[in-house]
Coordinates of C-alpha atoms in Angstrom, one line a residue:
Chain X
M1 CA -32.8 243.2 -17.8
A2 CA -30.5 242.9 -14.8
N3 CA -30.8 239.2 -15.1
S4 CA -29.6 239.2 -18.7
K5 CA -26.7 241.5 -17.8
A6 CA -25.6 239.1 -15.1
K7 CA -25.9 236.3 -17.6
A8 CA -23.8 238.3 -20.1
G9 CA -21.1 238.8 -17.5
R10 CA -21.1 235.1 -16.6
L11 CA -20.9 234.3 -20.3
A12 CA -17.9 236.6 -20.7
R13 CA -16.0 235.1 -17.8
S14 CA -16.7 231.6 -19.0
E15 CA -15.8 232.8 -22.5
S16 CA -12.2 233.5 -21.5
M17 CA -12.0 230.4 -19.4
W18 CA -13.1 228.3 -22.4
A19 CA -10.7 230.2 -24.7
Y20 CA -7.7 229.4 -22.5
I21 CA -8.7 225.7 -22.3
M22 CA -9.2 225.5 -26.0
V23 CA -5.9 227.2 -27.0
A24 CA -3.9 225.4 -24.2
P25 CA -3.0 222.2 -26.1
T26 CA -1.7 224.1 -29.1
I27 CA 0.1 226.8 -27.2
I28 CA 1.7 224.3 -24.8
G29 CA 2.7 222.2 -27.8
L30 CA 4.2 225.1 -29.6
L31 CA 6.2 226.2 -26.6
V32 CA 7.6 222.7 -26.0
L33 CA 8.0 221.6 -29.6
N34 CA 9.0 224.9 -31.3
I35 CA 9.8 227.9 -29.1
Y36 CA 12.1 226.0 -26.8
P37 CA 13.8 224.2 -29.7
L38 CA 14.2 227.5 -31.5
I39 CA 16.1 229.0 -28.6
D40 CA 18.0 225.7 -28.1
T41 CA 19.1 225.6 -31.7
I42 CA 20.4 229.2 -31.5
K43 CA 22.3 228.1 -28.3
L44 CA 23.6 225.0 -30.0
S45 CA 24.9 227.0 -32.9
F46 CA 27.2 228.8 -30.4
S47 CA 28.2 225.5 -28.6
K48 CA 30.6 222.7 -29.1
T49 CA 29.2 219.1 -29.0
R50 CA 30.5 217.0 -26.2
P51 CA 29.8 213.3 -25.7
F52 CA 26.7 212.2 -23.8
G53 CA 24.6 215.0 -25.2
L54 CA 26.5 217.7 -23.4
Y55 CA 27.4 221.1 -24.8
E56 CA 29.9 223.8 -24.1
L57 CA 29.3 227.4 -25.1
R58 CA 32.1 228.5 -27.4
G59 CA 31.0 231.8 -28.9
I60 CA 31.1 232.1 -32.7
E61 CA 33.5 229.2 -33.2
N62 CA 31.0 227.2 -35.3
Y63 CA 30.2 230.2 -37.5
V64 CA 33.8 230.9 -38.1
K65 CA 34.4 227.2 -39.0
M66 CA 31.3 227.3 -41.2
F67 CA 32.3 230.4 -43.1
Q68 CA 35.8 229.0 -43.6
S69 CA 34.5 225.7 -45.0
A70 CA 34.6 225.3 -48.7
E71 CA 31.9 222.6 -48.5
F72 CA 29.5 225.2 -46.9
W73 CA 30.0 227.7 -49.6
R74 CA 29.6 225.0 -52.2
A75 CA 26.3 224.0 -50.5
N76 CA 25.1 227.6 -50.8
L77 CA 26.0 227.6 -54.4
N78 CA 24.3 224.3 -55.0
T79 CA 21.2 225.4 -53.3
L80 CA 21.1 228.7 -55.3
Y81 CA 21.7 226.8 -58.5
F82 CA 18.9 224.3 -57.6
C83 CA 16.5 227.3 -57.0
L84 CA 17.4 228.9 -60.3
L85 CA 16.9 225.6 -62.2
T86 CA 13.6 224.7 -60.6
V87 CA 11.7 227.8 -59.6
P88 CA 11.3 229.8 -62.9
L89 CA 10.9 226.8 -65.2
G90 CA 8.8 224.9 -62.7
I91 CA 6.4 227.8 -62.2
F92 CA 6.2 228.5 -65.9
L93 CA 5.4 224.9 -66.7
S94 CA 2.8 224.8 -63.9
L95 CA 1.2 227.9 -65.2
V96 CA 1.0 226.3 -68.7
V97 CA -0.6 223.2 -67.2
A98 CA -3.0 225.2 -65.2
V99 CA -4.1 227.3 -68.2
M100 CA -4.6 224.1 -70.2
L101 CA -6.6 222.6 -67.3
N102 CA -8.8 225.7 -67.2
T103 CA -10.1 225.1 -70.8
K104 CA -13.4 223.2 -71.2
I105 CA -12.3 219.9 -72.5
K106 CA -13.4 216.3 -71.8
G107 CA -11.2 214.5 -69.4
R108 CA -9.7 217.5 -67.6
T109 CA -10.4 215.9 -64.2
F110 CA -8.5 212.9 -65.3
F111 CA -5.5 214.9 -66.5
R112 CA -5.5 217.0 -63.4
A113 CA -5.3 213.8 -61.3
V114 CA -2.5 212.5 -63.5
F115 CA -0.4 215.7 -63.0
F116 CA -1.1 215.6 -59.3
L117 CA -0.1 212.0 -58.8
P118 CA 3.6 212.5 -57.7
M119 CA 2.3 214.5 -54.7
V120 CA 0.8 211.4 -53.1
V121 CA 4.0 209.3 -53.7
A122 CA 6.6 209.6 -51.1
P123 CA 9.7 211.5 -52.4
A124 CA 11.8 208.5 -51.4
A125 CA 10.0 206.3 -53.9
V126 CA 10.0 209.0 -56.5
A127 CA 13.8 209.4 -56.2
M128 CA 14.3 205.6 -56.5
V129 CA 12.5 205.3 -59.8
W130 CA 14.2 208.3 -61.3
K131 CA 17.6 207.0 -60.2
W132 CA 16.9 203.9 -62.1
I133 CA 15.6 205.8 -65.2
F134 CA 18.7 208.0 -65.1
N135 CA 21.1 205.1 -64.5
T136 CA 24.2 205.5 -66.6
E137 CA 24.7 201.9 -67.8
Y138 CA 21.1 200.5 -68.0
G139 CA 18.8 203.5 -67.6
I140 CA 16.1 204.0 -70.2
I141 CA 17.0 207.6 -70.8
N142 CA 20.6 206.8 -71.9
T143 CA 19.3 203.9 -74.0
L144 CA 17.0 206.3 -75.8
L145 CA 19.7 208.9 -76.2
A146 CA 22.2 206.2 -77.2
H147 CA 24.7 208.1 -75.1
K148 CA 26.2 207.3 -71.7
V149 CA 25.5 210.5 -69.8
N150 CA 26.5 210.3 -66.1
W151 CA 23.3 211.8 -64.9
I152 CA 23.9 211.1 -61.3
T153 CA 27.7 210.9 -60.9
D154 CA 28.9 213.8 -63.1
P155 CA 29.4 216.9 -60.9
N156 CA 28.4 219.2 -63.7
I157 CA 25.1 217.4 -64.5
V158 CA 23.9 216.0 -61.2
M159 CA 22.0 219.2 -60.1
I160 CA 20.2 219.3 -63.5
T161 CA 19.1 215.8 -62.9
C162 CA 17.8 216.6 -59.4
A163 CA 16.1 219.7 -60.8
I164 CA 14.2 217.7 -63.5
V165 CA 12.9 215.3 -60.8
A166 CA 12.0 218.2 -58.5
I167 CA 10.0 220.0 -61.3
W168 CA 8.3 216.8 -62.3
S169 CA 7.3 216.2 -58.7
A170 CA 5.9 219.7 -58.0
I171 CA 4.3 220.6 -61.3
G172 CA 0.8 219.1 -60.4
Y173 CA 0.7 220.7 -57.0
D174 CA 1.6 224.2 -58.2
A175 CA -0.8 223.8 -61.2
V176 CA -3.7 222.9 -58.8
L177 CA -3.0 226.1 -56.8
L178 CA -2.7 228.2 -59.9
L179 CA -5.8 226.7 -61.3
S180 CA -7.9 227.8 -58.4
G181 CA -6.5 231.3 -59.0
L182 CA -7.5 231.1 -62.7
Q183 CA -11.0 229.9 -61.9
N184 CA -11.6 233.1 -59.9
I185 CA -11.2 235.2 -63.0
S186 CA -14.6 236.4 -64.2
K187 CA -15.5 235.2 -67.7
S188 CA -16.8 238.6 -68.5
Y189 CA -13.3 240.0 -69.0
Y190 CA -12.6 237.4 -71.7
E191 CA -15.9 238.0 -73.4
A192 CA -15.3 241.8 -73.5
A193 CA -11.8 241.2 -74.8
S194 CA -13.1 238.8 -77.5
L195 CA -15.6 241.4 -78.6
D196 CA -12.7 243.9 -78.9
G197 CA -10.9 241.4 -81.1
A198 CA -8.1 240.5 -78.7
T199 CA -6.3 237.3 -79.6
K200 CA -5.9 234.4 -77.1
L201 CA -2.3 235.4 -76.6
Q202 CA -3.2 239.0 -75.9
Q203 CA -5.9 237.9 -73.5
F204 CA -3.4 235.8 -71.7
F205 CA -0.9 238.6 -71.2
H206 CA -3.5 241.4 -70.5
I207 CA -6.1 239.5 -68.5
T208 CA -4.9 236.1 -67.2
L209 CA -1.4 237.0 -66.1
P210 CA -2.3 240.2 -64.1
M211 CA -5.4 238.6 -62.6
V212 CA -3.6 235.4 -61.5
S213 CA -0.5 237.3 -60.2
P214 CA -1.5 237.2 -56.5
T215 CA -1.8 233.4 -56.7
L216 CA 1.4 233.3 -58.8
F217 CA 3.2 235.3 -56.1
V218 CA 2.1 232.9 -53.3
V219 CA 3.1 229.8 -55.4
M220 CA 6.5 231.4 -56.1
I221 CA 7.2 232.2 -52.4
M222 CA 6.2 228.7 -51.4
R223 CA 8.2 227.1 -54.2
L224 CA 11.3 229.2 -53.5
M225 CA 11.1 228.4 -49.8
S226 CA 10.8 224.7 -50.3
S227 CA 13.6 224.8 -52.9
I228 CA 16.0 226.4 -50.4
K229 CA 15.0 223.7 -48.0
V230 CA 15.5 220.9 -50.5
Y231 CA 16.7 217.7 -48.9
D232 CA 14.8 214.4 -49.3
L233 CA 15.0 214.1 -53.0
I234 CA 18.8 214.9 -53.2
Y235 CA 19.4 212.6 -50.2
M236 CA 17.7 209.7 -51.9
M237 CA 19.3 210.2 -55.3
I238 CA 22.9 211.0 -54.1
E239 CA 24.3 208.7 -51.5
E240 CA 27.4 209.2 -49.4
A241 CA 29.7 207.3 -51.8
N242 CA 28.6 209.3 -54.8
P243 CA 31.6 211.2 -56.3
A244 CA 29.2 214.1 -57.2
L245 CA 28.0 214.5 -53.6
T246 CA 29.7 217.8 -52.9
S247 CA 28.3 219.2 -56.2
A248 CA 24.7 218.2 -55.2
Q249 CA 24.8 218.7 -51.5
S250 CA 22.1 221.3 -50.5
L251 CA 22.3 223.3 -47.3
M252 CA 19.8 221.0 -45.6
Y253 CA 21.7 217.9 -46.7
L254 CA 24.8 219.5 -45.2
F255 CA 22.9 220.2 -42.0
Y256 CA 21.8 216.5 -41.9
R257 CA 25.3 215.2 -42.6
E258 CA 27.0 217.5 -40.1
S259 CA 24.5 216.8 -37.4
Y260 CA 23.7 213.2 -37.7
I261 CA 26.5 211.5 -39.7
A262 CA 29.5 213.6 -38.5
G263 CA 27.7 214.1 -35.2
D264 CA 28.6 217.8 -34.9
R265 CA 25.2 219.3 -33.9
G266 CA 26.7 222.6 -33.1
L267 CA 28.0 223.2 -36.6
G268 CA 24.8 221.6 -38.0
S269 CA 22.8 224.2 -36.0
S270 CA 24.8 227.0 -37.4
V271 CA 24.0 225.8 -40.9
V272 CA 20.3 225.7 -40.1
I273 CA 20.4 229.2 -38.6
W274 CA 22.1 230.5 -41.7
T275 CA 19.5 228.8 -44.0
V276 CA 16.7 230.4 -42.0
A277 CA 18.3 233.8 -42.3
L278 CA 18.6 233.2 -46.0
I279 CA 15.0 232.2 -46.4
G280 CA 14.0 235.3 -44.4
L281 CA 16.1 237.5 -46.6
V282 CA 14.7 236.0 -49.8
T283 CA 11.1 236.4 -48.6
V284 CA 11.7 240.0 -47.7
V285 CA 13.1 240.7 -51.1
Q286 CA 10.1 238.9 -52.7
F287 CA 7.6 240.9 -50.8
W288 CA 9.4 244.1 -51.7
G289 CA 9.6 243.1 -55.3
Q290 CA 6.0 242.1 -55.6
K291 CA 4.8 245.7 -55.8
K292 CA 6.3 245.8 -59.3
W293 CA 4.3 243.0 -60.7
V294 CA 1.6 241.7 -58.5
N295 CA -1.9 243.1 -59.2
Y296 CA -4.2 243.4 -56.2
E297 CA -6.6 245.8 -58.0
V298 CA -9.6 243.6 -58.7
Chain Q
M1 CA -15.9 233.1 -91.6
N2 CA -17.8 230.8 -89.3
S3 CA -16.2 227.6 -90.6
S4 CA -12.7 229.0 -90.3
L5 CA -13.4 230.0 -86.6
E6 CA -14.8 226.5 -86.2
R7 CA -11.6 225.0 -87.7
S8 CA -9.2 227.0 -85.5
R9 CA -11.2 225.9 -82.5
K10 CA -10.8 222.3 -83.5
I11 CA -7.1 222.8 -84.0
R12 CA -6.8 224.3 -80.6
T13 CA -8.7 221.4 -79.0
A14 CA -6.4 218.9 -80.8
G15 CA -3.4 220.8 -79.6
T16 CA -4.7 220.8 -76.0
Y17 CA -5.2 217.0 -76.2
A18 CA -1.8 216.5 -77.7
F19 CA -0.3 218.5 -74.8
F20 CA -2.2 216.5 -72.2
I21 CA -1.4 213.1 -73.7
I22 CA 2.3 213.9 -73.9
G23 CA 2.2 215.3 -70.4
S24 CA 0.4 212.3 -69.0
V25 CA 2.9 210.0 -70.5
I26 CA 5.7 211.9 -68.8
M27 CA 3.9 211.8 -65.5
I28 CA 2.9 208.2 -65.6
F29 CA 5.8 206.5 -67.4
P30 CA 8.1 206.4 -64.4
F31 CA 5.5 204.4 -62.4
I32 CA 4.9 202.0 -65.3
W33 CA 8.6 201.5 -65.6
M34 CA 8.9 200.9 -61.9
F35 CA 6.1 198.4 -62.1
L36 CA 7.6 196.5 -65.1
T37 CA 11.2 196.6 -63.7
S38 CA 9.9 195.2 -60.4
F39 CA 9.1 191.9 -62.1
K40 CA 12.3 191.5 -64.0
T41 CA 15.4 189.6 -62.8
V42 CA 18.5 191.6 -62.1
E43 CA 20.1 190.1 -65.2
E44 CA 17.1 191.1 -67.4
S45 CA 17.2 194.6 -66.0
M46 CA 20.7 195.0 -67.4
I47 CA 20.0 193.9 -70.9
I48 CA 20.8 196.5 -73.6
P49 CA 18.5 197.4 -75.2
P50 CA 16.1 196.9 -72.4
T51 CA 13.1 194.6 -72.7
I52 CA 9.8 196.4 -72.2
L53 CA 7.8 193.6 -70.6
P54 CA 9.5 191.2 -68.2
A55 CA 10.4 187.8 -69.9
A56 CA 8.8 186.1 -67.0
W57 CA 6.6 187.8 -64.4
Q58 CA 8.6 186.6 -61.4
T59 CA 7.9 187.9 -57.9
K60 CA 11.3 187.2 -56.4
N61 CA 12.0 190.9 -56.0
Y62 CA 9.0 191.3 -53.8
T63 CA 10.0 188.4 -51.6
D64 CA 13.6 189.8 -51.4
A65 CA 12.3 193.3 -50.5
T66 CA 9.9 191.9 -47.9
A67 CA 12.7 189.7 -46.5
S68 CA 15.1 192.6 -45.9
L69 CA 12.5 195.1 -44.8
P70 CA 9.7 194.3 -42.4
F71 CA 7.0 195.8 -44.6
L72 CA 4.1 194.9 -42.3
A73 CA 5.7 196.9 -39.5
L74 CA 6.5 199.8 -41.8
Y75 CA 2.8 199.9 -43.0
K76 CA 1.7 199.8 -39.4
N77 CA 4.1 202.5 -38.2
T78 CA 3.4 204.8 -41.1
F79 CA -0.4 204.3 -40.6
L80 CA -0.2 205.1 -36.9
M81 CA 2.1 208.1 -37.4
I82 CA -0.3 209.5 -40.0
F83 CA -3.4 208.6 -37.9
W84 CA -2.2 210.3 -34.7
R85 CA -0.8 213.3 -36.5
V86 CA -4.1 213.9 -38.3
V87 CA -6.2 213.4 -35.2
C88 CA -4.0 215.7 -33.1
A89 CA -3.8 218.4 -35.9
V90 CA -7.5 218.4 -36.6
A91 CA -8.7 218.3 -32.9
F92 CA -6.2 220.7 -31.3
S93 CA -6.3 223.1 -34.3
S94 CA -10.1 223.2 -34.4
M95 CA -10.1 224.1 -30.7
A96 CA -7.5 226.8 -31.0
G97 CA -8.7 228.0 -34.3
Y98 CA -12.2 228.5 -32.9
A99 CA -10.9 230.3 -29.8
F100 CA -8.7 232.6 -31.9
A101 CA -11.5 233.4 -34.3
K102 CA -14.5 233.7 -32.1
L103 CA -13.7 234.2 -28.4
N104 CA -12.3 237.2 -26.6
F105 CA -9.5 236.7 -24.1
K106 CA -6.5 238.5 -22.7
G107 CA -3.2 237.8 -24.5
K108 CA -4.9 236.6 -27.7
N109 CA -2.6 238.6 -30.0
I110 CA 0.6 237.5 -28.3
L111 CA -0.5 233.8 -28.3
F112 CA -1.5 234.1 -32.0
S113 CA 1.9 235.6 -32.8
V114 CA 3.5 232.4 -31.5
V115 CA 1.4 230.5 -34.0
L116 CA 2.5 232.8 -36.8
L117 CA 6.2 232.5 -35.8
Q118 CA 6.1 228.8 -36.0
M119 CA 4.5 228.9 -39.4
M120 CA 7.2 231.1 -40.8
L121 CA 10.1 229.0 -39.6
P122 CA 11.2 225.9 -41.5
S123 CA 10.8 222.6 -39.5
Q124 CA 14.5 221.8 -39.7
I125 CA 15.3 224.5 -37.1
F126 CA 13.4 222.5 -34.5
I127 CA 14.7 219.1 -35.3
T128 CA 17.9 218.7 -33.3
P129 CA 16.4 219.9 -30.0
Q130 CA 13.2 217.9 -30.6
Y131 CA 15.4 214.8 -31.1
Q132 CA 17.4 215.5 -28.0
M133 CA 14.3 215.9 -25.9
L134 CA 13.0 212.5 -27.1
A135 CA 16.4 210.9 -26.6
K136 CA 16.5 212.2 -23.0
L137 CA 13.1 210.7 -22.3
G138 CA 14.2 207.4 -24.0
L139 CA 11.4 207.8 -26.5
T140 CA 13.3 207.3 -29.7
N141 CA 12.3 204.3 -31.7
S142 CA 8.6 204.6 -30.8
I143 CA 5.4 205.6 -32.5
F144 CA 5.2 208.6 -30.1
G145 CA 8.6 209.6 -31.5
L146 CA 7.3 209.6 -35.1
V147 CA 4.2 211.6 -34.1
F148 CA 6.0 214.0 -31.8
P149 CA 6.7 217.1 -34.0
G150 CA 3.1 216.8 -35.4
L151 CA 1.3 216.8 -32.0
V152 CA 0.2 220.3 -32.7
S153 CA -0.1 222.2 -35.9
A154 CA 0.5 226.0 -36.2
F155 CA -0.6 225.9 -39.8
G156 CA -3.7 223.9 -38.9
T157 CA -4.6 226.5 -36.3
F158 CA -4.1 229.3 -38.7
F159 CA -6.1 227.5 -41.4
L160 CA -9.1 226.6 -39.2
R161 CA -9.1 230.0 -37.6
Q162 CA -9.8 231.4 -41.1
A163 CA -12.6 228.8 -41.6
Y164 CA -14.2 229.9 -38.3
M165 CA -13.9 233.6 -39.2
G166 CA -16.0 232.8 -42.3
I167 CA -18.9 231.7 -40.1
P168 CA -21.2 234.5 -38.9
D169 CA -21.3 235.2 -35.2
E170 CA -25.1 235.0 -35.2
I171 CA -24.9 231.2 -35.4
S172 CA -22.9 230.8 -32.2
E173 CA -25.0 233.5 -30.5
A174 CA -28.1 231.5 -31.4
A175 CA -26.5 228.5 -29.7
Y176 CA -25.8 230.6 -26.5
L177 CA -29.5 231.7 -26.5
D178 CA -30.4 228.0 -26.6
G179 CA -28.4 227.5 -23.4
C180 CA -25.1 226.2 -24.8
N181 CA -21.9 227.3 -23.2
Q182 CA -18.8 228.1 -25.4
W183 CA -17.6 224.5 -25.5
Q184 CA -21.0 223.1 -26.4
A185 CA -21.5 225.8 -29.1
F186 CA -18.2 224.9 -30.5
V187 CA -18.6 221.1 -30.5
K188 CA -22.3 220.9 -31.5
V189 CA -22.8 223.9 -33.7
M190 CA -19.6 225.4 -35.1
A191 CA -17.2 222.6 -35.6
P192 CA -19.6 220.6 -37.9
L193 CA -19.8 223.7 -40.1
T194 CA -16.0 223.4 -40.8
K195 CA -16.2 219.8 -42.0
S196 CA -14.7 220.6 -45.4
S197 CA -11.8 222.6 -43.9
M198 CA -11.1 219.8 -41.4
A199 CA -11.0 217.3 -44.2
A200 CA -8.6 219.5 -46.2
L201 CA -6.3 219.8 -43.2
A202 CA -6.5 216.0 -42.7
V203 CA -5.5 215.3 -46.3
F204 CA -2.7 217.9 -46.1
T205 CA -1.3 216.5 -42.9
A206 CA -1.5 213.0 -44.1
V207 CA 0.2 213.6 -47.4
F208 CA 3.1 215.5 -45.8
A209 CA 3.5 213.1 -42.9
Y210 CA 3.7 210.3 -45.4
G211 CA 6.4 211.9 -47.5
D212 CA 8.5 213.1 -44.5
L213 CA 11.9 211.7 -44.6
M214 CA 14.4 213.5 -42.4
W215 CA 12.5 213.2 -39.0
P216 CA 11.7 209.5 -39.3
L217 CA 15.3 208.8 -40.4
I218 CA 16.7 210.6 -37.3
V219 CA 14.3 209.5 -34.6
N220 CA 13.6 205.9 -35.4
T221 CA 16.7 203.9 -36.4
D222 CA 15.4 200.5 -35.4
L223 CA 14.3 198.8 -38.7
N224 CA 11.1 197.6 -37.1
M225 CA 10.1 201.2 -36.0
M226 CA 10.8 202.9 -39.4
T227 CA 8.2 204.4 -41.7
L228 CA 7.9 203.5 -45.4
S229 CA 10.0 206.5 -46.4
S230 CA 12.9 205.9 -44.1
G231 CA 12.7 202.1 -44.7
L232 CA 13.1 202.8 -48.4
A233 CA 16.2 204.8 -47.6
T234 CA 17.6 201.8 -45.8
L235 CA 16.7 199.5 -48.7
R236 CA 18.6 201.8 -51.0
G237 CA 21.8 201.2 -49.0
Q238 CA 21.4 197.4 -49.1
F239 CA 20.6 196.9 -52.7
S240 CA 22.4 199.8 -54.3
T241 CA 22.8 198.1 -57.7
N242 CA 19.8 195.8 -57.6
F243 CA 17.2 198.0 -59.1
P244 CA 14.4 195.5 -59.6
V245 CA 14.3 194.9 -55.8
M246 CA 14.3 198.7 -55.2
M247 CA 11.5 199.1 -57.6
A248 CA 9.5 196.4 -55.8
G249 CA 10.2 198.1 -52.5
S250 CA 9.2 201.5 -53.8
L251 CA 6.0 200.1 -55.3
L252 CA 5.1 198.4 -52.0
A253 CA 5.7 201.7 -50.3
M254 CA 3.6 203.9 -52.6
I255 CA 0.7 201.5 -53.1
P256 CA -1.5 202.4 -50.0
M257 CA -1.5 206.1 -50.6
V258 CA -2.0 205.7 -54.4
V259 CA -5.0 203.4 -53.9
L260 CA -6.5 205.9 -51.5
Y261 CA -5.8 208.6 -54.0
L262 CA -7.6 206.6 -56.8
F263 CA -10.7 206.5 -54.6
F264 CA -10.6 210.0 -53.1
Q265 CA -8.9 211.8 -55.9
K266 CA -11.2 214.8 -55.7
Q267 CA -10.9 215.2 -51.9
F268 CA -7.1 215.0 -52.2
I269 CA -6.8 217.7 -54.8
E270 CA -9.4 220.0 -53.4
G271 CA -7.9 219.5 -49.9
V272 CA -4.5 220.6 -51.1
A273 CA -6.0 223.4 -53.2
M274 CA -7.8 224.7 -50.1
T275 CA -4.7 224.5 -47.8
G276 CA -2.5 225.8 -50.7
G277 CA 0.2 228.3 -50.2
K278 CA 1.8 226.6 -47.2

């Protein structure tokens, strides 16, 4: 008995020793790679960039400059517009695809794989081919339309073009997530509803939608976050020389250009801090709003 | 009565197939068009109306693309970046995930909140200081530079912690009774039980590392140290009007992952579905 107690004590001591050893790489990594950089970015956002990687604290100068910049407000507007274009329509289409994939038909694994395909292609390559398809002079879309629409250079259209590509890229990913939510719904609900004479459409709105709403909420948060952070797709489709650049420039694109093309990392850091605050705000609003429509009952 | 039910079922099936066929065409067409264009001459790519099949299947675009971009180096760099990020993410996250799920130690909650904090913040907030650290150490333009932000994974830690929480304590207790210490119980008994979660994390890490653009663009500016994604961005600058060459380059860049996907399609999709929501 005493022996086993001593053994338990030894085990507990070695337990915390092993625990520290096992979390050490991750915690040290996070401190060096994330916590220190987080503090440093905040500091940078209050500093002026000097040559040779030096900085000088300058208070809120960068933020004042940022808030006075028309380009910054335009980037906010562009990002918001991009979110409005991609999130509702993208999630609606993903839900349709997921519901269709949830029916018992032959070849559903094949179709699921096809919709998912853009996920395994680097956004850089995806953007290239769509740039070609949307090309004003020789693009296949304008040929089919028999109209020369400036998909990539018209400031009023460019964001719609980017949104189409973004939705096309993300539809399979979101559908796969929603599908796993749909598959958790018990068949017995549908059987009972069928017996009561409910149509498929009624079943969708009264069973499927409420039951999948927790998954839908997760997908929506994730999609909205990644839309606010959009960068790679727009960067690849709209180059520096494009006259529509200011109409397509997202916040993260502005961050990249300020920090690494203009070389003003202080101002770039202010833009990133602002974006993080925006994401935080949007997420809080979403969590607050979910009470109204997300169903955690069953 | 029965036959009308049967008929409406048939109509619905036909509608579903129509939906999927149209959807599939929209999803696959860009890649087919990329493929066909990559074999056309520049002149042919500018014919109106466009030809569907190339007049002659010439491979000049591929030689042009490989002449201006060192594709072998790009494949190697991309592979090494993905390989090390996957190894680090899976190994370190397994260890930390196990400790957070199954072991008791002081400061557990504080340390775990560091993990959660990182997960909630977008990666861009870390980029500039990460770059400056590497630049100070003279480690830009290196494989280490590409791997750097992915050395540890907060998301992986969170994800594998959940996997370990799903395993009953009795199993590790049985291992202790057999004379294992915590490390042995973890390596020999517990870790093998999370195989599917580790695979999912590996797929997730690989797919996102492969698509990552901003970090490789910033950290490795030497053409020979670029990844496929950042290399393509460079190609875009060089051949801004020569679409056949860009299509050839894009095709070369996407082929390895697409081939892997064709073979491991199920693992890819299930891996992403499991890790979903990040």
